[in-house]
Amino acid sequence: MKDLATPRTPRAINWNRIQDPKDLEVWNRLTANFWVPEKVPLSNDVQSWATLTEAEQRLTIRVFTGLTLLDTIQAGVGAPSMMADAATPHEEAVLCNIAFMEAVHARSYSSIFSTLCSTAEVDEAFRWSEENPHLQAKARAILETYAPGADPLKRKIASVFLESFLFYSGFYLPMHWSSRAKLTNTADLIRLIIRDEAIHGYYIGLKFQRGLERETEARREELKEFAFSLMFELYGIEAQYAEELYDGIGLAEEVKAFLHYNANKALMNLGYEPLFPPEACEVSPAILAALSPDSENHDFFSGSGSSYVIGTAVATEDEDWDF
Amino acid sequence: MAGLVYYSSASGNTRRFVERLGRAAVRIPVSPADPMPPMPGRYVLICPTYADGEGRGAVPKQVIRWLNDPERRAGLCGVIAAGNRNFGPTYALSGRVIADKCNVPLLYSFELAGTSTDIARVTAGLDQIRDQTCSTPRPMTA
Ligand SMILES: Cc1cc2nc3c(=O)[nH]c(=O)nc-3n(C[C@H](O)[C@H](O)[C@H](O)COP(=O)(O)O)c2cc1C
Ligand SMILES: [Fe+2]
Ligand SMILES: [Fe+2]
């Protein structure tokens, strides 16, 4: 152990002395986002649940069980393993927050289950999750990079892939139901999780980039290679997982486009270029709208026939302009 | 021809997008201690979103500082917003806030560091602006 020879002075965390302003910024946003599943009126989905076929119900339970596994890993292993690598005490505190919210996420799927499903159905899905080779393969691939003594920056790569890529084969389904006006309260809960994961992926990706700055050119090359080969490995597993789950309802190809789109975003969180070409990432507009309701898409540039004139800004007098 | 001004924090997504555009661009400094660079004539602003849970504070403080100057505000001819769709209703909200406040069009929005499609569309769009009204300001007739 590194501290045996020269024990370091135990230090209290001082939030009024910040080394990395992003620690405070992200802490503030994460604490403002805090939620628990009890705040979401899941029971309003009971009727909607009954309109799903038995196969659709089983698929939904399995998908949520798969998501529960990833959150369980990130709460119990992923976030805690990165605490030891933290560059600042505040980063460690942010990781505490992340670990706890992952536990809330994992817990919230059980709230959905107890509201909508029978115990036998849920028990069957948990058994399935332990036996499904693809789900197990991705969990193991991630856990390997989290192992004690592992490379701290590789840990962050795997973590960003979990946060920003691996969840999305699962998140697709509640967004799909929501776009058809089904399970809309459940979708509200999932959107809270998606928002949290966006900040987690952003923050761990940022810390990865900061860590990279201190590395040699050779090490940077090694890490980039590791990132892309891990992405290939995980994508291979995810594609099979998606086919197995979604072929039955004819959505496998759509889900894969969604995977490509999210894989690119995960790579961007690490500061890398996208991997999949735009034609492979054409996610259906209904899914995009389900992700960000009420925020129209803006493309004034290619809006054909637009007669909008680009105008001058209106002069505003006040000194301190309040946005 | 419209210039380009952008803000990008330590995560550097917007910076990477602007680098791939390959045009001259002025960066608003991250630190409030650094001086503001000169305004490049009439310009388009590219701005990421950093809202709190309720959508407040969507426009980064340094961008507000930039726009607080009436002259710099008058030079603005449109805004391009960045963000992440996973933030839900506040996706790319900074663009809507600035467009409303400054009475300029919200030209485009993209996620994180953008895709090659975003780069192509914004490049074509900015070229189009050069041929339009930006160099000869005229009042809004929406
Ligand atoms: C604390 C925090 C809050 C954010 N809030 C939003 C938001 O409300 N809407 C949005 O579209 N993106 C939001 N984002 C995502 C950023 O806008 C996005 O990552 C952007 O690419 C950052 O640009 P930059 O790296 O150039 O600073 C937020 C990110 C963070 C860290
Ligand atoms: Fe989570
Ligand atoms: Fe997470």
XYZ file of C-alpha atoms and ligand atoms in Angstrom:
498
model
C 0.000 0.000 0.000
C 1.296 3.383 -0.996
C 0.702 5.078 2.324
C 2.480 2.671 4.664
C 5.905 4.346 4.537
C 4.845 7.975 4.826
C 1.328 8.212 6.148
C -0.428 11.224 4.687
C -2.226 13.655 6.910
C -5.925 12.861 6.808
C -7.533 15.913 5.216
C -11.048 17.277 5.572
C -12.689 18.296 2.314
C -12.933 22.042 1.821
C -15.558 23.044 -0.728
C -14.427 26.635 -0.482
C -11.052 25.743 -1.979
C -11.766 24.205 -5.348
C -9.031 22.866 -7.662
C -11.334 21.904 -10.535
C -14.393 24.173 -10.957
C -16.150 21.344 -12.849
C -16.324 19.367 -9.582
C -18.530 22.016 -8.002
C -20.534 22.641 -11.182
C -21.329 18.946 -11.605
C -21.968 18.433 -7.885
C -24.498 21.283 -7.974
C -26.300 19.902 -10.994
C -26.340 16.338 -9.618
C -27.712 17.371 -6.238
C -30.331 19.593 -7.929
C -31.367 16.574 -9.999
C -31.840 14.300 -6.995
C -35.002 12.209 -7.175
C -36.493 8.964 -5.868
C -38.902 6.633 -7.693
C -41.632 7.305 -5.109
C -42.019 10.778 -6.669
C -43.159 9.303 -10.002
C -46.811 8.137 -10.190
C -45.963 4.749 -11.678
C -49.318 3.263 -10.755
C -50.921 5.400 -13.466
C -49.317 2.969 -15.917
C -51.194 -0.088 -14.662
C -53.889 0.191 -17.334
C -51.388 0.874 -20.074
C -49.346 -2.145 -18.996
C -52.405 -4.329 -19.512
C -52.572 -3.262 -23.176
C -49.160 -4.822 -23.897
C -49.081 -8.396 -25.170
C -47.560 -11.042 -22.960
C -44.434 -11.091 -25.129
C -44.106 -7.304 -24.949
C -44.466 -7.436 -21.183
C -41.820 -10.130 -20.874
C -39.482 -8.154 -23.131
C -39.976 -5.020 -21.041
C -39.278 -6.829 -17.771
C -36.147 -8.424 -19.216
C -34.870 -5.132 -20.596
C -35.354 -3.474 -17.209
C -33.613 -6.355 -15.470
C -30.641 -5.876 -17.806
C -30.568 -2.184 -16.929
C -30.753 -3.062 -13.231
C -27.624 -5.195 -13.620
C -25.633 -2.317 -15.144
C -26.744 0.107 -12.420
C -25.904 -2.475 -9.774
C -22.386 -2.790 -11.172
C -21.870 0.949 -11.444
C -23.179 1.541 -7.881
C -21.242 -1.242 -6.220
C -18.053 -1.487 -8.260
C -17.669 1.146 -11.005
C -18.057 4.447 -9.167
C -16.354 3.223 -5.942
C -13.380 1.874 -7.924
C -12.827 5.318 -9.467
C -12.840 7.027 -6.054
C -9.338 5.747 -5.328
C -8.159 7.378 -8.587
C -9.777 10.763 -7.881
C -7.547 13.740 -8.680
C -9.268 16.007 -6.140
C -11.226 15.395 -2.920
C -14.242 16.971 -4.615
C -14.049 14.458 -7.435
C -14.244 11.727 -4.834
C -17.372 13.379 -3.402
C -18.968 13.613 -6.854
C -18.267 9.897 -7.327
C -20.039 9.224 -3.999
C -23.050 11.024 -5.392
C -22.844 9.047 -8.630
C -22.549 5.737 -6.752
C -25.597 6.559 -4.654
C -27.707 7.634 -7.641
C -26.809 4.389 -9.420
C -28.251 2.596 -6.409
C -31.403 4.735 -6.744
C -31.617 3.815 -10.427
C -31.228 0.113 -9.668
C -33.848 0.417 -6.949
C -36.314 2.238 -9.202
C -36.633 -0.693 -11.625
C -37.863 -2.774 -8.717
C -40.460 -0.060 -8.025
C -41.669 -0.403 -11.605
C -41.814 -4.192 -11.183
C -43.738 -4.130 -7.923
C -46.236 -1.682 -9.458
C -46.829 -3.435 -12.761
C -45.790 -7.078 -12.652
C -46.253 -10.332 -10.807
C -43.513 -11.745 -8.598
C -43.217 -14.874 -10.721
C -42.629 -12.862 -13.915
C -39.977 -10.775 -12.231
C -38.222 -13.768 -10.678
C -38.121 -15.373 -14.111
C -36.471 -12.234 -15.571
C -33.805 -12.111 -12.856
C -33.002 -15.766 -13.572
C -32.846 -14.900 -17.255
C -30.401 -12.057 -16.547
C -28.012 -14.459 -14.846
C -28.146 -16.900 -17.740
C -28.208 -14.594 -20.761
C -24.773 -14.911 -22.382
C -24.748 -11.415 -23.943
C -25.798 -9.595 -20.803
C -23.267 -11.573 -18.800
C -20.545 -10.939 -21.392
C -20.920 -7.171 -21.283
C -21.070 -7.152 -17.489
C -17.864 -9.209 -17.332
C -16.042 -7.095 -19.930
C -16.732 -3.986 -17.857
C -15.962 -5.614 -14.504
C -12.585 -6.753 -15.820
C -11.488 -3.163 -16.413
C -12.765 -2.169 -12.949
C -10.685 -4.841 -11.181
C -8.335 -3.797 -8.366
C -4.994 -2.604 -9.736
C -6.461 -1.844 -13.165
C -5.366 1.200 -15.183
C -7.295 4.221 -13.820
C -7.784 5.742 -17.274
C -8.999 2.455 -18.779
C -11.452 2.255 -15.912
C -12.810 5.648 -16.950
C -13.085 4.535 -20.580
C -15.123 1.482 -19.577
C -17.192 3.614 -17.247
C -18.083 6.147 -19.945
C -19.041 3.269 -22.243
C -21.321 1.867 -19.566
C -22.903 5.260 -18.804
C -23.226 6.562 -22.366
C -23.510 3.438 -24.529
C -24.433 0.170 -22.817
C -27.644 1.449 -21.235
C -29.140 2.435 -24.553
C -30.151 -0.979 -25.869
C -32.433 -0.921 -22.822
C -33.505 2.735 -22.772
C -34.752 2.329 -26.320
C -37.782 0.312 -25.273
C -39.444 2.727 -22.796
C -38.791 5.575 -25.287
C -40.486 3.445 -27.949
C -43.509 2.790 -25.704
C -43.643 6.453 -24.763
C -43.689 7.511 -28.424
C -46.808 5.332 -28.732
C -48.344 6.916 -25.622
C -47.734 3.756 -23.570
C -46.159 3.506 -20.101
C -45.702 7.273 -20.093
C -45.067 7.548 -16.345
C -42.461 4.831 -16.513
C -40.900 6.797 -19.391
C -40.806 9.905 -17.179
C -38.818 7.930 -14.626
C -36.475 6.577 -17.309
C -35.893 10.120 -18.572
C -34.712 11.089 -15.076
C -32.241 8.217 -15.241
C -31.134 9.208 -18.761
C -30.471 12.764 -17.592
C -28.368 11.486 -14.677
C -26.398 9.178 -16.975
C -25.713 12.104 -19.317
C -23.979 13.987 -16.513
C -22.160 10.856 -15.315
C -20.829 10.182 -18.832
C -19.899 13.835 -19.267
C -18.061 14.048 -15.949
C -16.124 10.795 -16.133
C -15.245 11.646 -19.760
C -14.010 15.069 -18.674
C -11.842 13.530 -15.941
C -10.502 11.085 -18.519
C -9.503 13.984 -20.783
C -7.857 15.785 -17.879
C -5.936 12.607 -17.026
C -4.867 12.212 -20.646
C -3.230 15.642 -20.556
C -0.656 14.280 -18.104
C 0.219 11.232 -20.240
C 2.924 10.725 -22.872
C 2.115 10.552 -26.571
C 2.719 6.781 -26.543
C 0.339 6.282 -23.636
C -2.319 8.403 -25.318
C -2.040 6.231 -28.392
C -2.337 3.087 -26.260
C -5.431 4.412 -24.489
C -7.094 5.426 -27.732
C -6.494 1.968 -29.144
C -7.854 0.414 -25.984
C -10.955 2.596 -26.167
C -11.764 1.744 -29.762
C -11.106 -1.972 -29.347
C -13.250 -2.095 -26.202
C -15.974 -0.269 -28.119
C -15.773 -2.854 -30.915
C -15.997 -5.681 -28.408
C -18.952 -4.152 -26.578
C -20.698 -3.229 -29.804
C -20.440 -6.831 -30.991
C -22.091 -8.024 -27.793
C -24.726 -5.287 -27.892
C -25.690 -6.052 -31.482
C -26.353 -9.684 -30.554
C -28.185 -8.674 -27.391
C -30.368 -6.284 -29.386
C -31.153 -8.905 -32.020
C -32.100 -11.488 -29.451
C -34.375 -9.095 -27.599
C -35.900 -7.012 -30.367
C -36.117 -9.277 -33.424
C -39.404 -10.621 -32.088
C -41.087 -7.218 -32.377
C -39.253 -6.229 -35.559
C -37.238 -3.422 -33.973
C -33.700 -4.841 -34.005
C -32.456 -2.653 -36.868
C -33.889 0.519 -35.348
C -32.304 -0.340 -32.030
C -28.948 -0.825 -33.746
C -29.131 2.641 -35.307
C -29.777 3.928 -31.787
C -26.733 1.997 -30.542
C -24.504 3.553 -33.228
C -25.772 7.016 -32.385
C -25.048 6.504 -28.698
C -21.671 4.842 -29.282
C -20.626 8.016 -31.106
C -21.805 10.145 -28.201
C -19.891 7.976 -25.727
C -16.711 8.422 -27.781
C -17.306 12.174 -27.903
C -17.542 12.236 -24.096
C -13.988 10.860 -24.086
C -12.921 13.555 -26.565
C -12.710 11.161 -29.517
C -14.201 11.387 -32.994
C -17.395 9.505 -33.823
C -16.936 5.956 -35.156
C -20.186 5.179 -36.977
C -21.079 7.150 -40.132
C -24.223 9.327 -40.116
C -26.168 6.918 -42.360
C -25.784 4.218 -39.688
C -27.111 6.542 -36.975
C -30.503 7.545 -38.317
C -32.617 7.243 -35.214
C -36.330 7.575 -35.753
C -37.614 11.100 -35.060
C -40.224 9.661 -32.688
C -37.467 8.288 -30.451
C -35.524 11.556 -30.549
C -38.691 13.423 -29.633
C -39.322 10.995 -26.766
C -35.842 11.744 -25.428
C -36.265 15.504 -25.459
C -39.944 16.396 -25.451
C -40.848 20.072 -26.052
C -37.514 20.921 -27.598
C -38.007 21.357 -31.305
C -35.195 20.535 -33.659
C -33.567 23.606 -35.131
C -32.235 23.681 -38.617
C -32.878 27.165 -39.889
C -30.066 26.704 -42.385
C -31.589 23.933 -44.466
C -35.192 24.896 -43.713
C -36.249 25.108 -47.351
C -38.535 27.955 -48.330
C -37.945 29.771 -45.091
C -38.617 33.452 -45.572
C -37.213 34.412 -42.211
C -34.956 37.443 -42.478
C -31.832 37.497 -40.408
C -32.278 40.644 -38.426
C -30.260 42.896 -36.202
C -30.279 42.526 -32.473
C -32.611 44.808 -30.630
C -30.718 47.303 -28.541
C -31.227 46.649 -24.871
C -30.344 49.354 -22.425
C -29.865 47.633 -19.115
C -26.311 47.210 -17.971
C -26.690 43.879 -16.267
C -28.443 41.720 -18.725
C -30.365 38.961 -17.039
C -30.702 35.683 -18.964
C -19.163 37.698 -44.317
C -20.197 36.703 -40.824
C -17.497 35.962 -38.260
C -17.686 33.218 -35.677
C -17.601 33.497 -31.890
C -17.873 30.514 -29.568
C -17.687 29.436 -25.965
C -16.432 26.042 -24.860
C -15.678 24.871 -21.325
C -13.016 22.412 -20.143
C -14.818 19.457 -21.751
C -14.006 21.037 -25.132
C -16.907 19.679 -27.210
C -17.760 22.995 -28.843
C -14.056 23.707 -29.385
C -13.671 20.414 -31.261
C -16.734 21.235 -33.355
C -15.345 24.656 -34.273
C -11.928 23.190 -35.075
C -13.558 20.783 -37.520
C -15.408 23.668 -39.174
C -11.968 24.990 -40.089
C -12.924 28.682 -40.085
C -11.504 31.620 -38.239
C -13.251 31.827 -34.876
C -12.944 33.880 -31.715
C -13.152 32.040 -28.408
C -14.801 33.607 -25.382
C -12.408 32.824 -22.496
C -13.427 30.262 -19.866
C -11.990 32.279 -17.022
C -13.692 35.547 -16.042
C -10.214 36.842 -15.199
C -9.171 36.796 -18.858
C -9.976 39.782 -21.090
C -12.659 39.462 -23.771
C -11.212 39.248 -27.307
C -12.272 41.860 -29.876
C -15.520 41.298 -31.764
C -14.991 40.021 -35.334
C -17.535 42.358 -36.936
C -20.960 40.790 -37.498
C -20.867 37.237 -36.225
C -22.659 33.991 -35.447
C -22.379 32.701 -31.865
C -21.956 28.996 -31.039
C -22.908 28.284 -27.451
C -23.286 25.110 -25.323
C -26.028 24.713 -22.693
C -25.397 24.435 -18.959
C -28.802 24.611 -17.309
C -29.777 23.652 -13.782
C -32.646 21.175 -13.329
C -35.278 23.837 -14.011
C -33.667 25.267 -17.130
C -32.208 28.311 -15.323
C -28.687 29.415 -16.123
C -28.726 27.707 -19.527
C -26.428 30.347 -21.025
C -22.886 30.106 -19.588
C -21.902 33.117 -17.452
C -19.023 34.102 -19.724
C -21.400 34.210 -22.712
C -23.731 36.458 -20.729
C -20.729 38.690 -20.005
C -19.952 38.793 -23.714
C -23.537 39.670 -24.629
C -23.921 42.203 -21.849
C -22.048 44.659 -24.004
C -24.537 46.463 -26.304
C -22.048 46.719 -29.161
C -21.252 43.018 -29.100
C -24.964 42.286 -28.892
C -25.586 44.432 -31.946
C -23.000 42.423 -33.891
C -24.798 39.151 -33.287
C -26.625 37.862 -36.354
C -27.633 34.393 -35.230
C -26.991 31.645 -32.708
C -26.085 27.967 -32.963
C -26.734 25.967 -29.799
C -24.984 22.876 -28.492
C -26.143 20.428 -25.863
C -27.118 16.849 -25.271
C -30.588 15.567 -26.082
C -30.460 13.381 -22.981
C -31.109 16.496 -20.905
C -34.710 16.288 -22.152
C -36.777 19.471 -22.373
C -33.742 21.710 -21.808
C -31.895 20.284 -24.855
C -29.899 23.124 -26.475
C -31.917 25.598 -24.410
C -29.178 28.262 -24.429
C -29.872 28.855 -28.124
C -33.549 29.521 -27.559
C -32.806 31.862 -24.659
C -30.271 33.891 -26.642
C -32.448 33.958 -29.781
C -35.400 35.288 -27.775
C -33.378 37.827 -25.811
C -31.402 39.187 -28.742
C -34.109 38.795 -31.353
C -31.895 36.800 -33.693
C -32.653 33.458 -35.356
C -31.692 30.192 -33.722
C -29.848 28.800 -36.718
C -29.050 25.261 -35.677
C -28.535 22.911 -32.764
C -26.249 19.928 -32.396
C -25.178 17.436 -29.762
C -21.774 17.401 -28.033
C -18.993 17.857 -30.618
C -21.354 17.320 -33.560
C -21.403 14.746 -36.366
C -20.079 15.116 -39.905
C -23.657 15.889 -40.967
C -23.724 18.784 -38.496
C -20.405 20.077 -39.818
C -21.663 19.932 -43.425
C -24.951 21.669 -42.614
C -23.393 24.406 -40.548
C -20.688 25.007 -43.173
C -23.303 25.335 -45.910
C -25.447 27.514 -43.654
C -22.631 29.879 -42.761
C -21.693 30.265 -46.434
C -25.276 31.178 -47.150
C -25.208 33.852 -44.457
C -22.242 35.465 -46.152
C -24.441 36.003 -49.195
C -27.329 37.294 -47.171
C -27.983 40.133 -44.834
C -25.327 39.777 -42.232
C -22.925 42.221 -43.803
C -25.688 44.743 -44.455
C -27.720 44.784 -41.278
C -31.380 45.515 -41.672
C -34.192 45.498 -39.120
C -36.151 42.339 -38.291
C -39.267 41.729 -40.299
C -40.392 38.386 -38.932
C -23.779 20.554 -15.383
C -24.192 20.382 -16.814
C -25.431 20.789 -17.237
C -25.821 20.641 -18.575
N -27.076 21.032 -18.937
C -27.474 20.842 -20.227
C -28.800 21.208 -20.609
O -29.606 21.659 -19.815
N -29.172 21.000 -21.909
C -28.299 20.482 -22.843
O -28.686 20.336 -23.991
N -27.032 20.125 -22.484
C -26.610 20.298 -21.211
N -25.337 19.933 -20.846
C -24.450 19.312 -21.858
C -23.485 20.279 -22.501
O -24.157 21.369 -23.085
C -22.706 19.537 -23.589
O -21.949 18.512 -23.012
C -21.810 20.460 -24.407
O -21.248 19.697 -25.453
C -20.696 21.074 -23.583
O -19.899 21.913 -24.402
P -18.384 22.242 -24.060
O -17.684 20.940 -23.861
O -17.895 22.973 -25.261
O -18.363 23.090 -22.831
C -24.923 20.082 -19.520
C -23.671 19.658 -19.087
C -23.302 19.800 -17.749
C -21.932 19.343 -17.322
Fe -27.554 4.663 -13.512
Fe -24.646 6.561 -14.221
